[in-house]
CSV table of C-alpha atoms in Angstrom, one decimal:
chain,number,residue,atom,x,y,z
A,1,MET,CA,28.8,24.6,-26.8
A,2,GLY,CA,27.1,27.0,-24.5
A,3,PRO,CA,26.1,30.7,-24.8
A,4,GLN,CA,29.7,32.0,-24.5
A,5,TRP,CA,30.5,30.1,-27.7
A,6,THR,CA,28.3,32.1,-30.1
A,7,TRP,CA,31.3,33.2,-32.1
A,8,PHE,CA,32.3,29.6,-32.5
A,9,SER,CA,28.9,28.8,-34.0
A,10,ARG,CA,29.2,31.8,-36.3
A,11,ALA,CA,32.6,30.5,-37.4
A,12,GLN,CA,31.0,27.1,-38.3
A,13,CYS,CA,28.4,28.9,-40.4
A,14,GLN,CA,31.0,30.9,-42.2
A,15,SER,CA,33.2,27.9,-42.8
A,16,GLY,CA,30.4,26.2,-44.7
A,17,GLU,CA,31.8,27.8,-47.9
A,18,PRO,CA,34.2,25.9,-50.1
A,19,PRO,CA,37.9,26.3,-49.2
A,20,GLY,CA,38.6,29.7,-49.9
A,21,PRO,CA,39.0,33.0,-49.6
A,22,ASP,CA,41.6,33.4,-46.9
A,23,ARG,CA,40.1,36.8,-46.1
A,24,GLU,CA,37.1,35.2,-44.6
A,25,ARG,CA,39.2,32.9,-42.5
A,26,GLU,CA,41.4,35.8,-41.3
A,27,LYS,CA,38.2,37.7,-40.4
A,28,ARG,CA,36.9,34.8,-38.4
A,29,TRP,CA,40.3,34.4,-36.6
A,30,ALA,CA,40.2,38.2,-35.8
A,31,GLU,CA,36.8,37.8,-34.2
A,32,LEU,CA,38.1,34.8,-32.1
A,33,PHE,CA,41.1,36.8,-31.0
A,34,ASP,CA,39.0,39.7,-30.0
A,35,GLN,CA,36.7,37.4,-28.0
A,36,LEU,CA,39.6,35.8,-26.2
A,37,ASP,CA,41.5,39.1,-25.5
A,38,LEU,CA,39.5,40.0,-22.4
A,39,ASN,CA,41.5,43.0,-21.3
A,40,LYS,CA,41.9,44.3,-24.9
A,41,ASP,CA,45.7,44.7,-24.6
A,42,GLY,CA,46.4,43.0,-28.0
A,43,HIS,CA,47.7,39.8,-26.3
A,44,ILE,CA,46.2,36.5,-25.1
A,45,ASP,CA,47.7,34.9,-22.0
A,46,ILE,CA,47.0,31.5,-20.4
A,47,VAL,CA,44.5,33.1,-17.9
A,48,GLU,CA,42.4,34.6,-20.8
A,49,LEU,CA,42.6,31.3,-22.7
A,50,ARG,CA,41.3,29.4,-19.7
A,51,ALA,CA,38.4,31.8,-19.2
A,52,GLY,CA,37.5,32.0,-22.9
A,53,LEU,CA,37.7,28.2,-23.4
A,54,ALA,CA,36.3,27.1,-20.1
A,55,SER,CA,33.3,25.4,-21.6
A,56,ARG,CA,35.6,23.2,-23.7
A,57,GLY,CA,37.0,21.5,-20.7
A,58,PHE,CA,40.7,21.8,-21.7
A,59,SER,CA,43.3,21.1,-19.0
A,60,ARG,CA,45.8,23.8,-18.1
A,61,LYS,CA,48.5,21.7,-19.5
A,62,SER,CA,46.8,21.5,-22.9
A,63,LEU,CA,46.4,25.3,-23.0
A,64,GLU,CA,50.1,25.8,-22.0
A,65,LYS,CA,51.1,23.5,-24.9
A,66,MET,CA,49.1,25.7,-27.2
A,67,VAL,CA,50.7,28.9,-26.0
A,68,GLU,CA,54.2,27.3,-26.1
A,69,ALA,CA,53.6,26.1,-29.7
A,70,GLY,CA,52.5,29.6,-30.9
A,71,ASP,CA,54.7,31.8,-28.8
A,72,THR,CA,57.5,32.4,-31.3
A,73,ASN,CA,59.1,35.4,-29.4
A,74,GLN,CA,59.0,33.5,-26.1
A,75,ASP,CA,57.3,36.3,-24.1
A,76,GLY,CA,54.6,34.0,-22.6
A,77,VAL,CA,51.7,35.5,-24.5
A,78,LEU,CA,50.2,35.3,-28.0
A,79,ASP,CA,49.8,38.5,-30.1
A,80,PHE,CA,47.5,38.4,-33.2
A,81,GLU,CA,50.2,37.4,-35.6
A,82,GLU,CA,51.4,34.5,-33.4
A,83,PHE,CA,47.7,33.5,-32.9
A,84,THR,CA,47.0,33.3,-36.6
A,85,GLN,CA,50.3,31.6,-37.4
A,86,TYR,CA,49.5,28.9,-34.8
A,87,LEU,CA,45.9,28.4,-36.1
A,88,ARG,CA,47.2,28.2,-39.7
A,89,ALA,CA,49.8,25.6,-38.8
A,90,HIS,CA,47.4,23.7,-36.6
A,91,GLU,CA,44.8,23.5,-39.4
A,92,LYS,CA,47.4,21.8,-41.6
A,93,GLN,CA,48.0,19.2,-38.9
A,94,LEU,CA,44.3,18.7,-38.4
A,95,LYS,CA,43.9,18.2,-42.1
A,96,LEU,CA,46.5,15.4,-42.0
A,97,MET,CA,44.7,13.8,-39.0
A,98,PHE,CA,41.4,14.0,-40.9
A,99,HIS,CA,42.8,12.3,-44.0
A,100,LYS,CA,44.4,9.6,-41.9
A,101,LEU,CA,41.0,8.7,-40.5
A,102,ASP,CA,39.1,9.1,-43.8
A,103,LYS,CA,40.2,5.7,-45.1
A,104,ASN,CA,37.8,5.6,-48.1
A,105,ASN,CA,38.6,9.2,-49.1
A,106,ASP,CA,35.0,10.2,-49.3
A,107,GLY,CA,35.6,13.5,-47.4
A,108,GLU,CA,33.7,12.3,-44.3
A,109,ILE,CA,34.6,10.2,-41.2
A,110,ASP,CA,32.2,7.6,-40.0
A,111,VAL,CA,31.9,5.5,-36.8
A,112,ALA,CA,33.7,2.5,-38.2
A,113,GLU,CA,36.7,4.7,-39.2
A,114,ILE,CA,37.0,6.2,-35.7
A,115,ARG,CA,36.8,2.8,-34.1
A,116,ASP,CA,39.3,1.1,-36.5
A,117,CYS,CA,41.8,3.9,-36.2
A,118,LEU,CA,41.9,3.8,-32.4
A,119,ARG,CA,41.9,0.0,-32.3
A,120,SER,CA,44.9,0.0,-34.7
A,121,MET,CA,46.8,2.0,-32.0
A,122,GLY,CA,45.9,-0.3,-29.1
A,123,VAL,CA,42.8,1.5,-27.7
A,124,ASN,CA,39.9,-1.0,-27.7
A,125,ILE,CA,36.6,0.8,-28.1
A,126,SER,CA,33.1,-0.6,-29.0
A,127,MET,CA,30.9,0.7,-31.8
A,128,ASN,CA,28.8,2.5,-29.1
A,129,ASP,CA,31.8,4.3,-27.7
A,130,ALA,CA,32.9,5.3,-31.2
A,131,THR,CA,29.4,6.6,-31.9
A,132,ARG,CA,29.5,8.8,-28.7
A,133,ILE,CA,32.8,10.3,-30.0
A,134,LEU,CA,31.3,10.9,-33.4
A,135,LEU,CA,28.1,12.5,-31.9
A,136,SER,CA,30.2,15.0,-29.9
A,137,MET,CA,31.5,16.4,-33.3
A,138,ASP,CA,28.5,15.8,-35.6
A,139,LYS,CA,26.7,19.2,-35.7
A,140,ASP,CA,24.5,18.6,-38.7
A,141,GLY,CA,23.1,15.2,-37.6
A,142,THR,CA,24.4,13.2,-40.6
A,143,MET,CA,26.2,10.6,-38.4
A,144,THR,CA,29.4,11.5,-40.2
A,145,ILE,CA,32.1,14.2,-39.6
A,146,ASP,CA,33.1,16.5,-42.5
A,147,TRP,CA,36.2,18.6,-42.6
A,148,ASN,CA,34.5,21.7,-41.2
A,149,GLU,CA,33.1,19.9,-38.2
A,150,TRP,CA,36.5,18.2,-37.5
A,151,ARG,CA,38.4,21.5,-37.8
A,152,ASP,CA,36.0,23.5,-35.6
A,153,TYR,CA,36.0,20.8,-32.9
A,154,PHE,CA,39.8,20.6,-32.7
A,155,LEU,CA,40.8,24.1,-33.5
A,156,PHE,CA,41.9,24.9,-30.0
A,157,ASN,CA,42.9,21.4,-29.0
A,158,PRO,CA,46.8,21.0,-29.1
A,159,LEU,CA,46.5,17.4,-30.4
A,160,THR,CA,48.6,17.0,-33.5
A,161,ASN,CA,48.0,13.3,-34.4
A,162,MET,CA,45.7,10.4,-33.6
A,163,GLU,CA,48.5,8.6,-31.7
A,164,GLU,CA,48.2,11.3,-29.0
A,165,VAL,CA,44.5,10.5,-28.6
A,166,ALA,CA,45.3,6.8,-28.2
A,167,ARG,CA,48.1,7.5,-25.7
A,168,TYR,CA,45.8,9.2,-23.3
A,169,TRP,CA,44.1,5.9,-22.5
A,170,LYS,CA,47.1,3.6,-22.7
A,171,ARG,CA,48.3,2.9,-19.2
A,172,SER,CA,51.6,4.5,-19.7
A,173,MET,CA,51.8,6.2,-16.3
A,174,MET,CA,53.7,3.2,-15.0
A,175,LEU,CA,52.3,3.3,-11.5
A,176,ASP,CA,53.9,0.9,-9.1
A,177,ILE,CA,52.2,-0.1,-5.8
A,178,GLY,CA,54.6,-3.1,-5.2
A,179,GLU,CA,53.0,-5.8,-7.4
A,180,GLN,CA,54.0,-6.3,-11.0
A,181,LEU,CA,51.0,-8.3,-12.1
A,182,THR,CA,49.3,-5.7,-14.2
A,183,VAL,CA,48.6,-6.3,-17.9
A,184,PRO,CA,51.3,-4.5,-20.1
A,185,ASP,CA,50.5,-1.6,-22.4
A,186,ASP,CA,49.9,-2.0,-26.1
A,187,PHE,CA,52.3,0.0,-28.3
A,188,SER,CA,52.2,0.8,-32.0
A,189,GLU,CA,54.9,-0.3,-34.5
A,190,GLU,CA,56.0,3.3,-34.8
A,191,GLU,CA,56.5,3.6,-31.0
A,192,LYS,CA,58.6,0.3,-31.0
A,193,LYS,CA,60.8,1.4,-33.9
A,194,SER,CA,61.4,4.9,-32.4
A,195,GLY,CA,62.7,3.5,-29.1
A,196,TYR,CA,59.8,5.1,-27.2
A,197,VAL,CA,58.8,1.8,-25.6
A,198,TRP,CA,62.1,1.2,-23.9
A,199,ARG,CA,62.4,4.7,-22.7
A,200,GLN,CA,58.9,4.4,-21.2
A,201,LEU,CA,59.8,1.1,-19.6
A,202,MET,CA,63.1,2.6,-18.2
A,203,ALA,CA,61.2,5.5,-16.7
A,204,GLY,CA,58.7,3.1,-15.2
A,205,ALA,CA,61.5,0.9,-13.7
A,206,MET,CA,63.1,4.0,-12.2
A,207,ALA,CA,59.8,5.2,-10.7
A,208,GLY,CA,59.1,1.7,-9.3
A,209,SER,CA,62.5,1.6,-7.7
A,210,VAL,CA,62.1,4.8,-5.8
A,211,SER,CA,58.5,4.1,-5.0
A,212,ARG,CA,59.3,0.6,-3.5
A,213,THR,CA,62.2,2.0,-1.5
A,214,GLY,CA,60.0,4.8,-0.1
A,215,THR,CA,57.3,2.3,1.1
A,216,ALA,CA,59.6,-0.6,2.0
A,217,PRO,CA,59.0,-0.3,5.8
A,218,LEU,CA,55.3,-0.7,5.2
A,219,ASP,CA,55.9,-3.7,2.9
A,220,ARG,CA,58.1,-5.3,5.6
A,221,ILE,CA,55.3,-5.0,8.2
A,222,LYS,CA,52.9,-6.5,5.7
A,223,VAL,CA,55.2,-9.6,5.2
A,224,PHE,CA,55.7,-10.0,8.9
A,225,ARG,CA,51.9,-10.0,9.5
A,226,GLN,CA,51.2,-12.4,6.7
A,227,VAL,CA,53.7,-14.9,8.0
A,228,HIS,CA,53.2,-14.6,11.8
A,229,GLY,CA,49.5,-14.1,11.7
A,230,SER,CA,47.8,-13.1,15.0
A,231,SER,CA,50.3,-15.1,17.2
A,232,ASP,CA,53.1,-12.4,17.0
A,233,PHE,CA,53.5,-9.0,15.6
A,234,THR,CA,50.2,-7.6,16.8
A,235,GLY,CA,49.3,-4.0,17.5
A,236,SER,CA,49.2,-0.9,15.3
A,237,VAL,CA,51.5,0.0,12.4
A,238,LEU,CA,53.5,2.3,14.7
A,239,THR,CA,54.0,-0.5,17.2
A,240,SER,CA,55.3,-2.7,14.4
A,241,PHE,CA,57.8,0.0,13.4
A,242,GLN,CA,59.0,0.2,17.0
A,243,VAL,CA,59.5,-3.6,17.2
A,244,MET,CA,61.5,-3.7,14.0
A,245,TRP,CA,63.6,-0.7,15.0
A,246,LYS,CA,64.3,-2.2,18.4
A,247,GLU,CA,65.4,-5.5,16.9
A,248,GLY,CA,67.7,-4.2,14.1
A,249,GLY,CA,67.9,-0.4,14.2
A,250,PRO,CA,66.6,2.0,11.6
A,251,TRP,CA,68.2,0.2,8.6
A,252,SER,CA,66.2,-2.9,9.4
A,253,LEU,CA,63.1,-1.2,8.1
A,254,TRP,CA,64.5,-1.7,4.6
A,255,ARG,CA,65.5,-5.4,4.8
A,256,GLY,CA,64.6,-7.2,1.6
A,257,ASN,CA,64.3,-3.9,-0.4
A,258,GLY,CA,67.5,-4.4,-2.4
A,259,ILE,CA,66.3,-7.5,-4.2
A,260,ASN,CA,62.8,-6.1,-4.5
A,261,VAL,CA,64.2,-3.3,-6.6
A,262,LEU,CA,66.7,-5.5,-8.5
A,263,LYS,CA,63.9,-7.7,-9.8
A,264,ILE,CA,61.9,-4.9,-11.4
A,265,ALA,CA,64.1,-4.6,-14.6
A,266,PRO,CA,64.2,-8.3,-15.6
A,267,GLU,CA,60.5,-8.8,-14.7
A,268,THR,CA,59.4,-5.8,-16.7
A,269,ALA,CA,61.5,-6.8,-19.7
A,270,ILE,CA,60.5,-10.5,-19.7
A,271,LYS,CA,56.8,-9.6,-19.2
A,272,PHE,CA,56.7,-7.1,-22.0
A,273,THR,CA,58.6,-9.4,-24.5
A,274,ALA,CA,56.3,-12.4,-23.6
A,275,TYR,CA,53.2,-10.2,-23.9
A,276,GLU,CA,54.2,-9.0,-27.4
A,277,GLN,CA,54.7,-12.6,-28.6
A,278,VAL,CA,51.4,-13.8,-27.2
A,279,ARG,CA,49.7,-10.7,-28.6
A,280,LYS,CA,50.9,-11.4,-32.1
A,281,LEU,CA,49.7,-15.0,-32.0
A,282,SER,CA,46.2,-14.0,-30.7
A,283,SER,CA,45.6,-11.2,-33.3
A,284,GLN,CA,47.5,-12.3,-36.4
A,285,SER,CA,44.7,-11.2,-38.8
A,286,ARG,CA,43.9,-7.9,-37.0
A,287,SER,CA,45.8,-4.7,-36.2
A,288,TYR,CA,44.1,-4.5,-32.8
A,289,ILE,CA,43.6,-6.8,-29.8
A,290,ARG,CA,40.3,-7.3,-28.0
A,291,VAL,CA,40.0,-6.8,-24.2
A,292,HIS,CA,39.6,-10.5,-23.4
A,293,GLU,CA,42.6,-11.3,-25.6
A,294,ARG,CA,44.6,-8.6,-23.9
A,295,PHE,CA,43.7,-10.2,-20.5
A,296,VAL,CA,44.8,-13.7,-21.7
A,297,ALA,CA,48.0,-12.3,-23.2
A,298,GLY,CA,48.7,-10.3,-20.0
A,299,SER,CA,48.1,-13.3,-17.7
A,300,LEU,CA,50.4,-15.5,-19.8
A,301,ALA,CA,53.1,-12.9,-19.9
A,302,GLY,CA,52.8,-12.4,-16.1
A,303,ALA,CA,53.1,-16.1,-15.6
A,304,THR,CA,56.2,-16.3,-17.8
A,305,ALA,CA,57.9,-13.4,-16.0
A,306,GLN,CA,57.0,-14.7,-12.5
A,307,THR,CA,58.3,-18.2,-13.4
A,308,ALA,CA,61.6,-16.6,-14.6
A,309,ILE,CA,62.2,-14.4,-11.5
A,310,TYR,CA,60.4,-16.4,-8.9
A,311,PRO,CA,63.6,-17.4,-7.0
A,312,MET,CA,64.1,-13.7,-6.4
A,313,GLU,CA,60.6,-13.4,-4.9
A,314,VAL,CA,61.5,-16.2,-2.4
A,315,LEU,CA,64.8,-14.5,-1.6
A,316,LYS,CA,63.0,-11.2,-1.0
A,317,THR,CA,60.7,-12.8,1.5
A,318,ARG,CA,63.5,-14.6,3.4
A,319,LEU,CA,65.6,-11.4,3.5
A,320,THR,CA,62.6,-9.3,4.6
A,321,LEU,CA,62.0,-11.7,7.5
A,322,ARG,CA,65.7,-12.2,8.5
A,323,LYS,CA,67.0,-11.4,12.0
A,324,THR,CA,70.1,-9.4,12.6
A,325,GLY,CA,73.2,-11.3,11.6
A,326,GLN,CA,71.2,-14.2,9.9
A,327,TYR,CA,72.5,-13.5,6.4
A,328,THR,CA,75.3,-11.3,5.2
A,329,GLY,CA,73.6,-10.5,1.9
A,330,ILE,CA,71.6,-11.8,-1.1
A,331,ALA,CA,74.3,-14.3,-2.1
A,332,ASP,CA,74.7,-15.7,1.4
A,333,CYS,CA,70.9,-16.2,1.7
A,334,ALA,CA,70.8,-18.0,-1.6
A,335,LYS,CA,73.8,-20.2,-0.6
A,336,GLN,CA,72.3,-21.2,2.7
A,337,MET,CA,68.9,-22.0,1.1
A,338,LEU,CA,70.6,-24.2,-1.5
A,339,GLN,CA,72.7,-26.0,1.0
A,340,LYS,CA,69.9,-26.6,3.6
A,341,GLU,CA,66.8,-27.0,1.5
A,342,GLY,CA,67.9,-27.7,-2.1
A,343,VAL,CA,66.8,-26.1,-5.4
A,344,ARG,CA,63.0,-26.8,-4.7
A,345,ALA,CA,63.1,-24.1,-1.9
A,346,PHE,CA,63.4,-21.4,-4.6
A,347,TYR,CA,60.0,-22.3,-5.9
A,348,LYS,CA,58.0,-22.7,-2.6
A,349,GLY,CA,54.6,-21.0,-3.0
A,350,TYR,CA,54.9,-21.0,-6.8
A,351,LEU,CA,51.4,-22.4,-7.4
A,352,PRO,CA,49.4,-19.8,-5.3
A,353,ASN,CA,51.6,-17.1,-6.9
A,354,LEU,CA,50.7,-18.3,-10.4
A,355,LEU,CA,47.0,-18.5,-9.5
A,356,SER,CA,46.9,-15.0,-8.1
A,357,ILE,CA,47.8,-13.6,-11.5
A,358,VAL,CA,44.4,-14.3,-13.0
A,359,PRO,CA,42.2,-12.5,-10.4
A,360,TYR,CA,44.7,-9.6,-10.1
A,361,ALA,CA,45.1,-9.0,-13.9
A,362,GLY,CA,41.4,-9.7,-14.6
A,363,ILE,CA,40.0,-7.3,-12.0
A,364,ASP,CA,42.6,-4.7,-12.5
A,365,LEU,CA,41.9,-4.6,-16.3
A,366,ALA,CA,38.1,-4.8,-15.8
A,367,VAL,CA,38.0,-2.0,-13.2
A,368,TYR,CA,40.3,0.2,-15.3
A,369,GLU,CA,38.1,-0.2,-18.4
A,370,THR,CA,35.0,0.5,-16.4
A,371,LEU,CA,36.4,3.7,-14.9
A,372,LYS,CA,37.7,4.7,-18.3
A,373,PHE,CA,34.4,4.4,-20.0
A,374,ALA,CA,32.6,6.0,-17.1
A,375,TRP,CA,34.8,9.0,-17.6
A,376,LEU,CA,34.2,8.9,-21.4
A,377,ASN,CA,30.4,8.8,-20.9
A,378,ARG,CA,30.5,11.9,-18.8
A,379,ASN,CA,33.0,13.7,-21.0
A,380,ILE,CA,32.0,12.7,-24.5
A,381,GLY,CA,34.6,13.2,-27.2
A,382,LEU,CA,38.3,12.9,-27.9
A,383,ALA,CA,39.5,14.8,-24.8
A,384,ASP,CA,42.5,14.7,-22.5
A,385,PRO,CA,41.4,13.0,-19.3
A,386,GLY,CA,44.2,14.8,-17.3
A,387,VAL,CA,46.8,13.4,-14.9
A,388,MET,CA,44.5,13.0,-11.9
A,389,VAL,CA,41.9,10.9,-13.9
A,390,LEU,CA,44.7,8.6,-15.3
A,391,VAL,CA,46.4,8.3,-11.9
A,392,GLY,CA,43.2,7.8,-10.1
A,393,CYS,CA,41.9,5.1,-12.5
A,394,GLY,CA,45.3,3.3,-12.3
A,395,ALA,CA,45.5,3.4,-8.5
A,396,VAL,CA,41.9,2.3,-7.9
A,397,SER,CA,42.1,-0.6,-10.4
A,398,SER,CA,45.4,-1.8,-9.1
A,399,THR,CA,44.1,-1.7,-5.5
A,400,CYS,CA,41.0,-3.7,-6.4
A,401,GLY,CA,43.3,-6.3,-8.1
A,402,GLN,CA,45.4,-6.6,-5.0
A,403,LEU,CA,42.4,-7.0,-2.8
A,404,ALA,CA,41.0,-9.8,-5.0
A,405,SER,CA,44.4,-11.7,-5.1
A,406,TYR,CA,45.5,-10.9,-1.5
A,407,PRO,CA,44.6,-14.3,0.1
A,408,LEU,CA,46.7,-16.1,-2.5
A,409,ALA,CA,49.5,-13.7,-2.0
A,410,LEU,CA,49.4,-14.4,1.8
A,411,ILE,CA,49.5,-18.2,1.2
A,412,ARG,CA,52.4,-17.7,-1.2
A,413,THR,CA,54.4,-15.7,1.4
A,414,ARG,CA,53.7,-18.2,4.2
A,415,MET,CA,54.9,-21.1,2.0
A,416,GLN,CA,58.0,-19.1,1.0
A,417,ALA,CA,58.8,-18.6,4.7
A,418,GLN,CA,58.0,-22.0,6.0
A,419,ALA,CA,61.5,-23.4,6.2
A,420,SER,CA,62.8,-20.3,8.0
A,421,LEU,CA,60.3,-20.7,10.8
A,422,LYS,CA,61.5,-23.2,13.5
A,423,GLY,CA,58.9,-25.9,14.3
A,424,ALA,CA,56.5,-24.7,11.6
A,425,PRO,CA,54.8,-27.6,9.8
A,426,LYS,CA,55.4,-27.8,6.0
A,427,LEU,CA,51.8,-27.5,4.8
A,428,SER,CA,50.5,-27.5,1.2
A,429,MET,CA,48.5,-24.6,-0.2
A,430,LEU,CA,45.0,-26.1,0.6
A,431,ALA,CA,46.2,-27.3,4.0
A,432,LEU,CA,47.4,-23.8,4.8
A,433,ILE,CA,44.1,-22.2,3.8
A,434,ARG,CA,42.1,-24.7,6.0
A,435,ASN,CA,44.5,-24.1,8.9
A,436,ILE,CA,44.3,-20.3,8.7
A,437,VAL,CA,40.5,-20.3,8.3
A,438,SER,CA,40.0,-22.7,11.2
A,439,GLN,CA,42.3,-20.8,13.6
A,440,GLU,CA,41.8,-17.2,12.6
A,441,GLY,CA,38.6,-17.2,10.4
A,442,VAL,CA,38.3,-15.7,6.9
A,443,THR,CA,39.9,-12.5,8.2
A,444,GLY,CA,43.1,-14.4,8.7
A,445,LEU,CA,43.5,-14.5,4.9
A,446,TYR,CA,43.7,-10.7,5.0
A,447,ARG,CA,46.4,-10.4,7.6
A,448,GLY,CA,48.7,-7.4,6.7
A,449,ILE,CA,46.2,-5.8,4.4
A,450,SER,CA,46.2,-2.5,6.4
A,451,PRO,CA,49.9,-1.6,5.9
A,452,ASN,CA,49.4,-2.8,2.3
A,453,LEU,CA,46.6,-0.3,1.7
A,454,LEU,CA,48.4,2.4,3.6
A,455,LYS,CA,51.2,2.3,1.1
A,456,VAL,CA,49.0,2.8,-2.0
A,457,ILE,CA,48.7,6.6,-1.9
A,458,PRO,CA,52.4,7.3,-1.2
A,459,ALA,CA,53.5,4.6,-3.7
A,460,VAL,CA,51.4,6.0,-6.5
A,461,SER,CA,52.4,9.6,-5.7
A,462,VAL,CA,56.1,8.9,-5.6
A,463,SER,CA,56.1,6.6,-8.7
A,464,TYR,CA,54.2,9.2,-10.7
A,465,VAL,CA,56.5,12.1,-9.7
A,466,VAL,CA,59.7,10.1,-10.4
A,467,TYR,CA,58.2,8.8,-13.6
A,468,GLU,CA,57.5,12.4,-14.8
A,469,TYR,CA,61.0,13.6,-14.0
A,470,THR,CA,62.7,10.5,-15.5
A,471,ARG,CA,60.8,10.7,-18.8
A,472,MET,CA,61.7,14.4,-19.0
A,473,MET,CA,65.4,13.5,-18.5
A,474,LEU,CA,65.1,10.9,-21.3
A,475,GLY,CA,63.6,13.6,-23.6
A,476,VAL,CA,60.2,12.0,-23.9
A,477,ASP,CA,57.1,14.0,-23.3
A,478,ILE,CA,53.8,12.6,-22.1
A,479,GLU,CA,52.6,12.0,-25.7
A,480,GLY,CA,55.8,10.1,-26.4
A,481,ARG,CA,57.7,12.5,-28.7
A,482,ARG,CA,61.4,13.0,-28.3
A,483,GLY,CA,62.1,16.6,-27.3
A,484,GLY,CA,64.7,18.8,-25.8
A,485,LYS,CA,62.5,20.2,-23.2
A,486,GLY,CA,59.4,19.3,-21.3
A,487,LYS,CA,57.0,20.5,-18.6
A,488,SER,CA,56.1,18.7,-15.4
């Protein structure tokens, strides 16, 4: 643990005795308090905790949770009595966690028990990953964790149950960069029964709505460049803004955004419901789902949701491309399409859209799992990865998924817009690909990628901030508990 943790090593030696006398435990806690109380004023504040526990790698938020849990008189610091009361209560919770993992009640936790516990809560880890977690706590080299090792490792960690460990690595941040093709999260039965799932989905939908509205002008530029290619709409992003502003005024920058926001709720609900049904079928005899099964279930769920809401996707493209006065609203656009082109118009581009789900979901999931385990390899143990790690992993993996599926997304958009372009030939998917490659080269399949990439950082930032505030309003903290107050 490093030289500054000599008192922690001493505590481990002392705790090798059988459970008992409380005097020894109180003496050990007094030594810990004295070590952490750097200015010797009889209190421990968040600054002293961060300095004293620096080698443990705890985030500021984790330490704030510890102070908040123990600070009974609400003065923002811990005196010795509050400190010992917190440790006493926390040890009880750690004991419950220990017994929950110790399935065979032999007083020790092994690798299989760690893996099976996390898998039962939707976090898929291999035996090697579980071994790394065990080794971070196994001080005597027995390849098992006894109660003393477990308690000493988590004594200053504010975790209160194994579900919190699992939730760190479930993608519950609900980041939205404009495409809803990601594989849904796995939730435990307890989370479903408590209503936590739908509060999470509601917070995610709200975050997506604000995020898409904030980046709608960039999305409109992307659609224009996808449809018109290099023939029109050339120049920088700023030039594109000026063209749109000149044609329809400032509000024209948000054309198509209304229906883009409206489709979030039904798409999320249908995808989650379909995912749960496929998941149950694929893992009937097990409490967990493997990564490849999750990919298949997520792809099928995405295909189901896209099939159900696809007419809204077509309407979004038509409304985004419309000129001033062309349609009076969503209903008028749908009416004109139905009268002039028939029902089939609402499913133009459906095939490339369906095909794009596989590379998007597959690469998104693979990159996220790779980044996750890369972090775990560098930070061995059951630790809080922190907001920046989770947001960073989600943003990078989603961006990689978009890059892989972008050519199919471009073909989809062009097919959706074909009837609205005067004199444009009605080409099939393969004919469109050949036409674009022959006229513009392979780079033509990536027209509009620059504004699409430009919106990633603002989209992720806005969706995260709105998600945080929404879940606080709903009374759900980041670990999923209902509560009257929360911290951003």
